[in-house]
Coordinates of C-alpha atoms in Angstrom, one line a residue:
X1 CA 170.6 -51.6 73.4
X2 CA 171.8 -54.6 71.5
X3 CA 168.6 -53.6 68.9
X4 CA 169.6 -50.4 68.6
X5 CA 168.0 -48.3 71.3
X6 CA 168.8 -46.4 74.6
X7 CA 166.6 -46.6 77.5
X8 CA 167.5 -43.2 79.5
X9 CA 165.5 -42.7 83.1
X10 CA 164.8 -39.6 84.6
X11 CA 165.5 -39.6 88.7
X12 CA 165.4 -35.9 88.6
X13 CA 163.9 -32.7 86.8
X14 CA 167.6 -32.0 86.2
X15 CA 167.6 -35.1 84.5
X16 CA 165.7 -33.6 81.4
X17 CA 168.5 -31.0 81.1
X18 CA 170.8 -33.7 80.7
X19 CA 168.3 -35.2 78.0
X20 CA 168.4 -32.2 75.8
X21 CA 172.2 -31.9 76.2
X22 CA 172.2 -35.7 74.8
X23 CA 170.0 -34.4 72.0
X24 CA 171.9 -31.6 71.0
X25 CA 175.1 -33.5 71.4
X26 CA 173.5 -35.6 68.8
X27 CA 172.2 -33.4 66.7
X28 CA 175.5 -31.5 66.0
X29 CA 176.9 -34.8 65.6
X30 CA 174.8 -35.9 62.8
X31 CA 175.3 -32.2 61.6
X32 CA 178.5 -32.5 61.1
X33 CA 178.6 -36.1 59.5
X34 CA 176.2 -34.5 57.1
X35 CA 178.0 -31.6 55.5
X36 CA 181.4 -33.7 55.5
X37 CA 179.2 -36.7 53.3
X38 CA 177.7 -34.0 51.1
X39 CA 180.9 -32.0 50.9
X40 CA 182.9 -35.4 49.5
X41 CA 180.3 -36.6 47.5
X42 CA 179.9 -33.5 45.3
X43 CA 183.3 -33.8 44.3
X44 CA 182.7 -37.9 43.3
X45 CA 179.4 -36.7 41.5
X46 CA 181.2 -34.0 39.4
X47 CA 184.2 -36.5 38.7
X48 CA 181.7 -39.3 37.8
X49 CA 179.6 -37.7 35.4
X50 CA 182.2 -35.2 33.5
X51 CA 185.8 -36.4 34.2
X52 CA 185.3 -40.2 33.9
X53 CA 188.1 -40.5 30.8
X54 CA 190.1 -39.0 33.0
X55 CA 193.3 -41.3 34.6
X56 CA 193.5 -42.8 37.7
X57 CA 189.9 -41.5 37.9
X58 CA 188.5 -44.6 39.4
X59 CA 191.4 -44.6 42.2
X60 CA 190.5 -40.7 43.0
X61 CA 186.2 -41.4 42.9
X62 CA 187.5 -44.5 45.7
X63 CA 189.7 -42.7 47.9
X64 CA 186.5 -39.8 48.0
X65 CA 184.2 -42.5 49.1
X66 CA 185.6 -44.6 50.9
X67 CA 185.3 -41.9 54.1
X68 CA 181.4 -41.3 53.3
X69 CA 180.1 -45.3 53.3
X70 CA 182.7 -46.4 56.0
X71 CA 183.2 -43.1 58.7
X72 CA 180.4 -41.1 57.9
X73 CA 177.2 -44.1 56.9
X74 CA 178.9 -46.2 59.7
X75 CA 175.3 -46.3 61.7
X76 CA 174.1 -47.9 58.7
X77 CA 176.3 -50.8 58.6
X78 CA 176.3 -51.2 62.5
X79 CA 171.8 -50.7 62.5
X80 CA 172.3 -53.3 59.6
X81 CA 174.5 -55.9 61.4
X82 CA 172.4 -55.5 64.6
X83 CA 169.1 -56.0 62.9
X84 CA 170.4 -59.2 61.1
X85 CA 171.5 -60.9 64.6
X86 CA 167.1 -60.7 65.5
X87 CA 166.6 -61.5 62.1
X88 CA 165.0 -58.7 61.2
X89 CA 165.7 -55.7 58.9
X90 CA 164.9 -51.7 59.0
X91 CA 165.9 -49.0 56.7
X92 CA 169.8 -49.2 58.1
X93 CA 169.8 -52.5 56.0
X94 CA 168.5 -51.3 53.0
X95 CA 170.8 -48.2 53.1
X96 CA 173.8 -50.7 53.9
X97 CA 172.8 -53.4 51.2
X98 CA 172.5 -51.0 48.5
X99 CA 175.4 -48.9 49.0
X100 CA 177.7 -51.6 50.3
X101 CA 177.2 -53.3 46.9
X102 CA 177.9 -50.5 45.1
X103 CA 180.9 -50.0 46.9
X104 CA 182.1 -53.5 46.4
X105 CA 181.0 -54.1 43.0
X106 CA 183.2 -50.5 42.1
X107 CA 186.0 -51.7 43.9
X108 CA 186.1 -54.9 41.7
X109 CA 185.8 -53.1 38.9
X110 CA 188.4 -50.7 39.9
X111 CA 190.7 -53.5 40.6
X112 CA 189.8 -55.8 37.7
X113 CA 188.7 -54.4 35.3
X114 CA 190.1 -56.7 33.0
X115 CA 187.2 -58.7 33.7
X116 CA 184.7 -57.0 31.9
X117 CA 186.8 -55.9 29.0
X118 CA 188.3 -59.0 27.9
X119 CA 184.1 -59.6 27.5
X120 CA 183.8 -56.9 25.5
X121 CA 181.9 -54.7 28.4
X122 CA 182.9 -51.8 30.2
X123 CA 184.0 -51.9 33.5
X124 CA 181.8 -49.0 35.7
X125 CA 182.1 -47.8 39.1
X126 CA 178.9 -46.5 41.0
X127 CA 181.5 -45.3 44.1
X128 CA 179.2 -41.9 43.4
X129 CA 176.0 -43.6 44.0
X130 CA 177.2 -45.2 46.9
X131 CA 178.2 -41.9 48.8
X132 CA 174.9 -39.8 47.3
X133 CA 172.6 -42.2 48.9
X134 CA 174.2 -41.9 52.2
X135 CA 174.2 -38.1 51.9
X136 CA 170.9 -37.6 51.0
X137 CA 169.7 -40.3 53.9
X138 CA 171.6 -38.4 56.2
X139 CA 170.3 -35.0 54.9
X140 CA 167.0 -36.7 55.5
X141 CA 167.7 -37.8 58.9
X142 CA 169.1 -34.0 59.8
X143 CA 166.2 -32.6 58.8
X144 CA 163.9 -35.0 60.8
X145 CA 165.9 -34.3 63.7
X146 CA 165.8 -30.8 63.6
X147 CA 161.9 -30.9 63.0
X148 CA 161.4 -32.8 65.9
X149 CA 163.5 -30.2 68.1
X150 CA 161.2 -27.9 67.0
X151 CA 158.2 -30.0 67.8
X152 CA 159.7 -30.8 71.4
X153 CA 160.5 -27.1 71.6
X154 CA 157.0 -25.6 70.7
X155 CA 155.5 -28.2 73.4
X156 CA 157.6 -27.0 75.9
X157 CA 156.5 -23.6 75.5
X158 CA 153.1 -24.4 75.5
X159 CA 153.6 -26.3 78.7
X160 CA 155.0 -23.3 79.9
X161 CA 151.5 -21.4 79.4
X162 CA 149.8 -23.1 82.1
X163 CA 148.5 -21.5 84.7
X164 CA 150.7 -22.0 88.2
X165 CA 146.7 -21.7 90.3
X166 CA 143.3 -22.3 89.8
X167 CA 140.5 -20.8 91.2
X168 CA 137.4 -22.7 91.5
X169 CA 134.0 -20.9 91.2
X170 CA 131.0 -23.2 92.5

């Protein structure tokens, strides 16, 4: 579990009902994570590509992410962390890395971005980068989840086609 896996025994055939409640459970849950990360992020995308002159923009495009990279890609972060304790790394940490320094690197610039102009550069925030990535990864994961449903479904029912008796003809 510590890696980021759950060992689950069956005792009983009414075990596997359990199973597929676990499943669905989950698949609801990532479900719903997914339309609220795509719901906030169109918002950030619309505001970061046609409103950015707008002000207090940068305060409005961090308040909208915030939710999606910390609530919503929280697996990300947590598949990240465990990985790194078994030095080792998986997609979580590339999703984390890349989204978590977007985040930061916005909120810097939000905060000071007297840094950058007193350079002569313009301060930008990638808070809408941040959020899409975790959007579309967990649009991705949906998707693969509900394919494999399928999968597992369509086995089941083929299962189901066997024949209960045989009769043997010598």
């Amino acid at each position: 579990q510590a890696v980021g896996y759950d060992l689950m025994i069956e005792e009983e055939t009414a075990q596997g009902d359990t199973l597929e409640d676990l499943q669905r459970k989950k698949y609801e849950s990532l479900r719903k994570r997914t339309i609220w990360a795509i719901a906030l992020s169109l918002p950030l995308v619309v505001l970061g590509m046609f409103f950015m002159e707008m002000p207090y923009v940068n305060y409005i495009l961090w308040a909208l992410a915030t939710p999606v990279v910390f609530i919503l890609g929280r697996q990300f972060f947590v598949g990240a962390w465990k990985q790194a304790k078994h030095r080792s790394s998986n997609m979580d940490t590339l999703v984390a890395l890349s989204t978590g320094t977007a985040y930061l690197f916005s909120v810097f610039n939000t905060l000071f971005s007297d840094y950058w102009t007193s350079r002569g550069l313009e301060a930008h925030v990638y808070f809408e980068a941040s959020a899409v990535v975790i959007a579309f990864i967990l649009l991705g994961k949906l998707l693969e989840a509900r394919a494999k449903n399928n999968t597992s479904s369509a086995i089941k029912q083929l299962i189901g086609l066997q024949p209960k008796t045989v009769t043997v003809i010598n």
